[in-house]
Backbone as JSON, one array per atom type, in Angstrom:
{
  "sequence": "XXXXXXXXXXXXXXXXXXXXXXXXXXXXXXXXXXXXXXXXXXXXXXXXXXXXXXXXXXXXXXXXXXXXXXXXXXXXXXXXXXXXXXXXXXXXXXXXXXXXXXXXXXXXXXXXXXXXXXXXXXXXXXXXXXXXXXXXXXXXXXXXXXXXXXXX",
  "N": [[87.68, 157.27, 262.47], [90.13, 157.65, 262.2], [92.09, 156.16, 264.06], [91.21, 153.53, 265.03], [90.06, 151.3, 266.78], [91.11, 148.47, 267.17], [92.56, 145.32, 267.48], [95.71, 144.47, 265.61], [95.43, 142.69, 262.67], [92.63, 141.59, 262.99], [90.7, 141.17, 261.38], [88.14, 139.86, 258.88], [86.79, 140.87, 256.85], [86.54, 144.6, 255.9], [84.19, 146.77, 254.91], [83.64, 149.56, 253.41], [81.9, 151.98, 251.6], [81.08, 154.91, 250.68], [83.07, 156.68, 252.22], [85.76, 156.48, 252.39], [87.39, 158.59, 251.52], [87.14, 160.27, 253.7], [89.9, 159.84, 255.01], [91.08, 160.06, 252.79], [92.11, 157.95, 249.89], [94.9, 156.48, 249.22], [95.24, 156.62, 252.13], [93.51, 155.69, 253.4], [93.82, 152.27, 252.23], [95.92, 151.76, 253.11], [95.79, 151.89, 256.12], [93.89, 150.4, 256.96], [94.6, 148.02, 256.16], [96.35, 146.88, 257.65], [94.38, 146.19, 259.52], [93.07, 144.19, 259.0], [92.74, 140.34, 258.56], [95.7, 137.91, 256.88], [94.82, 137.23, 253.74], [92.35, 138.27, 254.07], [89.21, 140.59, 253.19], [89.21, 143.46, 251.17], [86.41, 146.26, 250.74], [85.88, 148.89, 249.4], [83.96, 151.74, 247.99], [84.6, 154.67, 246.01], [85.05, 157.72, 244.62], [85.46, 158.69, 241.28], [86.95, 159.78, 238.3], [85.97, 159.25, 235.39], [86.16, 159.34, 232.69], [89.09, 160.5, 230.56], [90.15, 164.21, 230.97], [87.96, 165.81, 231.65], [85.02, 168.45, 231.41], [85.56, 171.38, 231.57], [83.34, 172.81, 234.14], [83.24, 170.77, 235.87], [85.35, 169.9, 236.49], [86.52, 171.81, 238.07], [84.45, 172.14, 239.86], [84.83, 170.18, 240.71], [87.14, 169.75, 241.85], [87.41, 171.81, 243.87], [85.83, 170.69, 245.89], [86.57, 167.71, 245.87], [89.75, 167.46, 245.88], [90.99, 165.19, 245.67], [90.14, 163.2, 244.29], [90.81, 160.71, 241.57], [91.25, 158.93, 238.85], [90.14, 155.53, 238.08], [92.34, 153.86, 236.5], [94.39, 155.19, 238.15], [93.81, 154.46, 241.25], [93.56, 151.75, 241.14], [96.75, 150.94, 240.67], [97.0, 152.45, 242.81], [96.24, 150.21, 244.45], [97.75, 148.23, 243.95], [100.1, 148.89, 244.91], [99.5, 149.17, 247.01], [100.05, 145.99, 248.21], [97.7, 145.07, 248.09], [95.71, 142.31, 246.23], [94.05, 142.75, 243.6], [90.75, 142.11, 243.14], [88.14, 143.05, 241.98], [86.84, 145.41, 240.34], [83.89, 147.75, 239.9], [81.13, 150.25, 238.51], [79.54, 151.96, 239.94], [75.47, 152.34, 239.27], [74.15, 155.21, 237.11], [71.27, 155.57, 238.12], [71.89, 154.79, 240.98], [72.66, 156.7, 241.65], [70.66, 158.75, 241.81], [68.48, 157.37, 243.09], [69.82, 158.23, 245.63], [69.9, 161.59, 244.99], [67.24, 162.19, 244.61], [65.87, 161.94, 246.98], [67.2, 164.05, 248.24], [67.58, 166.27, 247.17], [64.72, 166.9, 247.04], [64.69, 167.22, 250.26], [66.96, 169.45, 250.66], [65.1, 171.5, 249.1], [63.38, 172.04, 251.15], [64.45, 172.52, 253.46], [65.37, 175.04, 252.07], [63.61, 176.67, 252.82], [63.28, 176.39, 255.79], [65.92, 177.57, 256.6], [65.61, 180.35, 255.41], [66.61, 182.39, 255.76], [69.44, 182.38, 257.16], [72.8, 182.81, 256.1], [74.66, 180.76, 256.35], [73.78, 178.57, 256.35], [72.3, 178.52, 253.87], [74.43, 178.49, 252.16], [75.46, 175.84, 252.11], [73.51, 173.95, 251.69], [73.12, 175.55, 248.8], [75.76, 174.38, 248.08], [74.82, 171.63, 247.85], [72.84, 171.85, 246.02], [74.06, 172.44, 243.6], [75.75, 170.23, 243.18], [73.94, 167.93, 242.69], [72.77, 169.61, 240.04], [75.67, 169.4, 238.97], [75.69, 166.61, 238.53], [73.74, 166.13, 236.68], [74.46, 166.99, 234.33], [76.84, 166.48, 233.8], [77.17, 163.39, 234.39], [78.23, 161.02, 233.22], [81.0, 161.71, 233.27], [81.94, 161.02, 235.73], [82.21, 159.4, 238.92], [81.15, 157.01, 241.46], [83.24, 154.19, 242.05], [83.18, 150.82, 243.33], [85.92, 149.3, 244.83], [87.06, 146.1, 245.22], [89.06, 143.91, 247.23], [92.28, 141.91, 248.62], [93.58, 141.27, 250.84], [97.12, 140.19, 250.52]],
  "CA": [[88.3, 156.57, 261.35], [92.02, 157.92, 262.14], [92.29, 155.63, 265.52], [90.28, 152.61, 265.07], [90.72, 150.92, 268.37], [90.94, 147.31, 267.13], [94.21, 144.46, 267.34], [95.54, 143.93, 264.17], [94.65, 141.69, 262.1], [91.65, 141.14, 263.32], [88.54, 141.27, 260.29], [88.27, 138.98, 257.84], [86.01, 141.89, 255.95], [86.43, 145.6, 256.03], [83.27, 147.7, 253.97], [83.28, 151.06, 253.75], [80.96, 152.76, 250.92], [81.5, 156.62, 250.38], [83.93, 157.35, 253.67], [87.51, 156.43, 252.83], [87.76, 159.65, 250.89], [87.95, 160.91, 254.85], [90.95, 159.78, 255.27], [92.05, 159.55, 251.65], [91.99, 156.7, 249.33], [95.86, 155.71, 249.83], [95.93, 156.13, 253.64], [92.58, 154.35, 254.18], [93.96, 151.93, 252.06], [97.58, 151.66, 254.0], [95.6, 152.47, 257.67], [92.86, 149.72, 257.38], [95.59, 146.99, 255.67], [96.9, 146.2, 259.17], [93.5, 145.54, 260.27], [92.84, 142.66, 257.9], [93.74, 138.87, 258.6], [96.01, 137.43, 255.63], [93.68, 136.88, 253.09], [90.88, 139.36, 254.17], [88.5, 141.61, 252.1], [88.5, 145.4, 251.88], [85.71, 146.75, 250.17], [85.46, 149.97, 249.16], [83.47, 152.97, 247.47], [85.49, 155.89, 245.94], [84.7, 158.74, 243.5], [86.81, 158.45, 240.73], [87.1, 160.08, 236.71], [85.2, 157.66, 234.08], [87.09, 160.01, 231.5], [90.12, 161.88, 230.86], [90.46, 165.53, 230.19], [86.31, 166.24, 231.86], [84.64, 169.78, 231.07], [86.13, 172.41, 232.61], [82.85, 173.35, 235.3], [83.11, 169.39, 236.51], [86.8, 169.7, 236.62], [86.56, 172.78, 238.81], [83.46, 171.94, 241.19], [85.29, 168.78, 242.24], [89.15, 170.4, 242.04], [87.07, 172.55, 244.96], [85.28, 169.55, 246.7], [87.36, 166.4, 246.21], [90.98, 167.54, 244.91], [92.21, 164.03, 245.73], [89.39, 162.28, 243.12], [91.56, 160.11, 240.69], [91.05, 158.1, 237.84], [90.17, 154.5, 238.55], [93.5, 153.22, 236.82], [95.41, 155.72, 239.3], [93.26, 153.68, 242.54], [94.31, 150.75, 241.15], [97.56, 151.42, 240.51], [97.43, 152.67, 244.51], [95.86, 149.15, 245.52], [98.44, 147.15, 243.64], [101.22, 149.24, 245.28], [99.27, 148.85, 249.04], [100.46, 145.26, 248.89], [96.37, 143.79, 247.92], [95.46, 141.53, 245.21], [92.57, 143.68, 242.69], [89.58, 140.92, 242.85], [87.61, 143.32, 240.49], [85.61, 146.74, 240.74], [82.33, 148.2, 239.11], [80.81, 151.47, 238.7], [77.87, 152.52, 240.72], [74.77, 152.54, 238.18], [73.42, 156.1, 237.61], [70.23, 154.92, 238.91], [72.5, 154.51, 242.27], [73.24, 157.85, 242.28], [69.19, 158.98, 241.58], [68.36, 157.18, 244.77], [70.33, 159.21, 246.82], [69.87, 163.05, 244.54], [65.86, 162.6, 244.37], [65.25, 162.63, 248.38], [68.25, 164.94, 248.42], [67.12, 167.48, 246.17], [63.33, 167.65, 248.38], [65.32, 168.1, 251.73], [67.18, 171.26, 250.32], [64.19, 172.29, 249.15], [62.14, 171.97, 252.66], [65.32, 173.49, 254.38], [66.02, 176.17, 252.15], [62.38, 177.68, 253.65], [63.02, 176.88, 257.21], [66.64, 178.32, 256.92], [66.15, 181.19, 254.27], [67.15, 183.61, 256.28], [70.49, 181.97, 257.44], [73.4, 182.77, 254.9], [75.47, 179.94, 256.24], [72.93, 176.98, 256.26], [72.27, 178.85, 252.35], [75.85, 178.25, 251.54], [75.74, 174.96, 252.5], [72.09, 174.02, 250.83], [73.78, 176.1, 247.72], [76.44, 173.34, 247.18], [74.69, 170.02, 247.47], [72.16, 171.49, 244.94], [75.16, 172.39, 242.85], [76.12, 168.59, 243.04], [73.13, 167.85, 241.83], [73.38, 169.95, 238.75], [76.67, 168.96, 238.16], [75.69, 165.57, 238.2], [72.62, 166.12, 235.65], [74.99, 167.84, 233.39], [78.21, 165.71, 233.66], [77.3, 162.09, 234.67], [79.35, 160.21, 232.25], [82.37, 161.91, 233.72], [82.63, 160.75, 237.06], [80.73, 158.19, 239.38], [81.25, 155.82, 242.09], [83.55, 152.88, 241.7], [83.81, 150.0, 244.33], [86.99, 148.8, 244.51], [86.88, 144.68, 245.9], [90.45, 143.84, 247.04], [92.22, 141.21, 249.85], [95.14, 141.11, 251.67], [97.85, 138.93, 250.17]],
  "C": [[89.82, 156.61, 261.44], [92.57, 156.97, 263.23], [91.25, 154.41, 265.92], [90.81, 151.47, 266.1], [90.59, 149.26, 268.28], [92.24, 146.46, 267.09], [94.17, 144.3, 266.15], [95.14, 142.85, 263.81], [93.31, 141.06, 262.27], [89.92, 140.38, 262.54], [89.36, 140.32, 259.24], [87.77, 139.69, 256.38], [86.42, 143.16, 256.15], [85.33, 146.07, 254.64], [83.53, 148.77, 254.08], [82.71, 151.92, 252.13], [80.75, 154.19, 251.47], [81.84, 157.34, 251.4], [85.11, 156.87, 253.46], [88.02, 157.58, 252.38], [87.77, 160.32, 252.26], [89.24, 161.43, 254.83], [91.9, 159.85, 253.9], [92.17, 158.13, 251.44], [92.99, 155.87, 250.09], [95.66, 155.61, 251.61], [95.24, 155.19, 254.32], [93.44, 152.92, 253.59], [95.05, 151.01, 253.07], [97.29, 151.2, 255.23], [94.7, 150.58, 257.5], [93.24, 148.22, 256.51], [95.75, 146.27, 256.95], [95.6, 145.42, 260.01], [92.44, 143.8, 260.45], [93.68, 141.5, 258.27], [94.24, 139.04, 257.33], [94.66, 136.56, 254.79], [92.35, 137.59, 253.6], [90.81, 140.26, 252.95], [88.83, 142.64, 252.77], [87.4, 145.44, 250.78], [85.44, 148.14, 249.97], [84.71, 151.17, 248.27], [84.43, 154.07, 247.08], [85.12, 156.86, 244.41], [85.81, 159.01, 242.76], [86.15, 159.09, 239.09], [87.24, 158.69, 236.51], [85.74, 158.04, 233.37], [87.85, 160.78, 231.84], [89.42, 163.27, 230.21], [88.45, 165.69, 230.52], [86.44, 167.78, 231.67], [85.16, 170.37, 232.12], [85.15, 173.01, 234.19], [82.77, 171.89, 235.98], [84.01, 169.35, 236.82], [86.66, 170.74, 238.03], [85.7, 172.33, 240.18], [84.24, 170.88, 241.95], [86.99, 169.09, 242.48], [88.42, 170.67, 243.67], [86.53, 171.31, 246.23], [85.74, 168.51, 247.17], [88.35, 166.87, 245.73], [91.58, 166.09, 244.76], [91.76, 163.29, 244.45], [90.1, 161.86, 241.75], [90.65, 159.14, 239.53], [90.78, 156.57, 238.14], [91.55, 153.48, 238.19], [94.49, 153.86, 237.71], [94.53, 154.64, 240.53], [93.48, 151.91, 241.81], [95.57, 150.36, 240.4], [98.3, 151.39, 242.43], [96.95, 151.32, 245.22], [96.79, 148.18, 245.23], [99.69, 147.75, 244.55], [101.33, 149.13, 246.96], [99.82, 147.73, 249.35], [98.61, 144.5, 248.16], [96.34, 143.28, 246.51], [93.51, 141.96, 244.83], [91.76, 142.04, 242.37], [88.46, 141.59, 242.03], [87.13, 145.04, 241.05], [84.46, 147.12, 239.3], [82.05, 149.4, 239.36], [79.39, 151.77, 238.97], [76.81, 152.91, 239.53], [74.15, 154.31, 238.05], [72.31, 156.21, 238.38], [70.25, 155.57, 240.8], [72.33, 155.97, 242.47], [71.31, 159.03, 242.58], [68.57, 158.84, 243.44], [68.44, 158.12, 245.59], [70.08, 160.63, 246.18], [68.59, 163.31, 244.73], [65.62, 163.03, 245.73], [66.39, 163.83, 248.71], [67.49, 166.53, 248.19], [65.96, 168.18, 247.46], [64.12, 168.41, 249.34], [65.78, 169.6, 251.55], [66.7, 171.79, 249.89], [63.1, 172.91, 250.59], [63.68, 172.89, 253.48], [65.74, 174.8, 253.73], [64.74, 177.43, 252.81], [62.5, 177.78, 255.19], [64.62, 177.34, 257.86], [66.74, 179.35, 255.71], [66.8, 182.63, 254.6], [68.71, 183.46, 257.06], [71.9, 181.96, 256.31], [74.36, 181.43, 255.16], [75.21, 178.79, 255.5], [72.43, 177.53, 254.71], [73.35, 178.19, 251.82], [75.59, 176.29, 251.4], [74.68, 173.96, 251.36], [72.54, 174.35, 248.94], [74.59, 174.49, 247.09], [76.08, 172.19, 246.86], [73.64, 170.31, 246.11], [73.03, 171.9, 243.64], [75.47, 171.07, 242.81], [75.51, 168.32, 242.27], [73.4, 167.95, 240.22], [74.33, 169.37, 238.52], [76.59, 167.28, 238.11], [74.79, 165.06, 237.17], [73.85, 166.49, 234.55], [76.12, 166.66, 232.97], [78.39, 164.2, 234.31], [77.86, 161.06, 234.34], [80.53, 160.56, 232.71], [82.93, 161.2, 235.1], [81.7, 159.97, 237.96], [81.68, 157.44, 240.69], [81.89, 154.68, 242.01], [83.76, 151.93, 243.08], [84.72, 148.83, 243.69], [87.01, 146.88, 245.62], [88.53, 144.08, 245.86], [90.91, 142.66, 248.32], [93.96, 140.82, 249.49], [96.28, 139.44, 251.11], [98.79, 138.35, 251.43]]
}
């Protein structure tokens, strides 16, 4: 993602759904600008505060996880300042997020038996079902927004 081996300008599209937070919102933003004809799409995914001022163990789990995770008027704020023209965004339905937590959940159940004796692959197992929870608990706070934007 840091060295994308293409001539500029080249796409008429860029997608990317829940990977610019790699590189960071702004830099994907900045990095994958150049790659865009005039007048190209970006599309992106980004985990962003639905409310100010969230509970203090939602505030914390993602201080630890995502520190960069902004507000959706801060990310657009950062797309008007990249130079693109905001064509709209939406917030991933909970539903969306179901999808992906239900087969989630199983797996770290089936792996925490065939690594229970591993404290790393625990640790690891530990936080996504912490996600979880904190996403049963505090779903109104924070979510998914795709941001739909194009190169002026």
């Amino acid at each position: 993602m840091f060295s994308l081996d293409f001539a500029p300008h080249s796409f008429d599209i860029l997608w990317s759904e829940g990977a610019i937070y790699i590189m960071g919102f702004e830099t994907g933003l900045k990095s994958w600008q150049t790659l865009l004809k005039t007048g190209g799409y970006l599309v992106v995914s980004e985990l962003c505060w639905l409310q100010p001022n969230p509970p203090t163990e939602v505030k914390q789990f993602w201080q630890t996880n995502y520190p960069d995770m902004k507000t959706i008027n801060d990310n657009l704020q950062l797309i008007a300042a990249s130079g693109y023209r905001q064509i709209g965004h939406f917030v991933l339905s909970e539903s969306s997020w179901w999808n992906y937590y239900t087969p989630l959940k199983e797996r770290v159940e089936d792996l925490r038996q065939k690594y229970n004796n591993d404290p790393q692959a625990n640790q690891v197992l530990d936080n996504e079902f912490q996600e979880i929870e904190i996403y049963q608990k505090y779903f109104d706070w924070y979510g998914y927004v795709f941001y739909i934007m194009q190169v002026q």
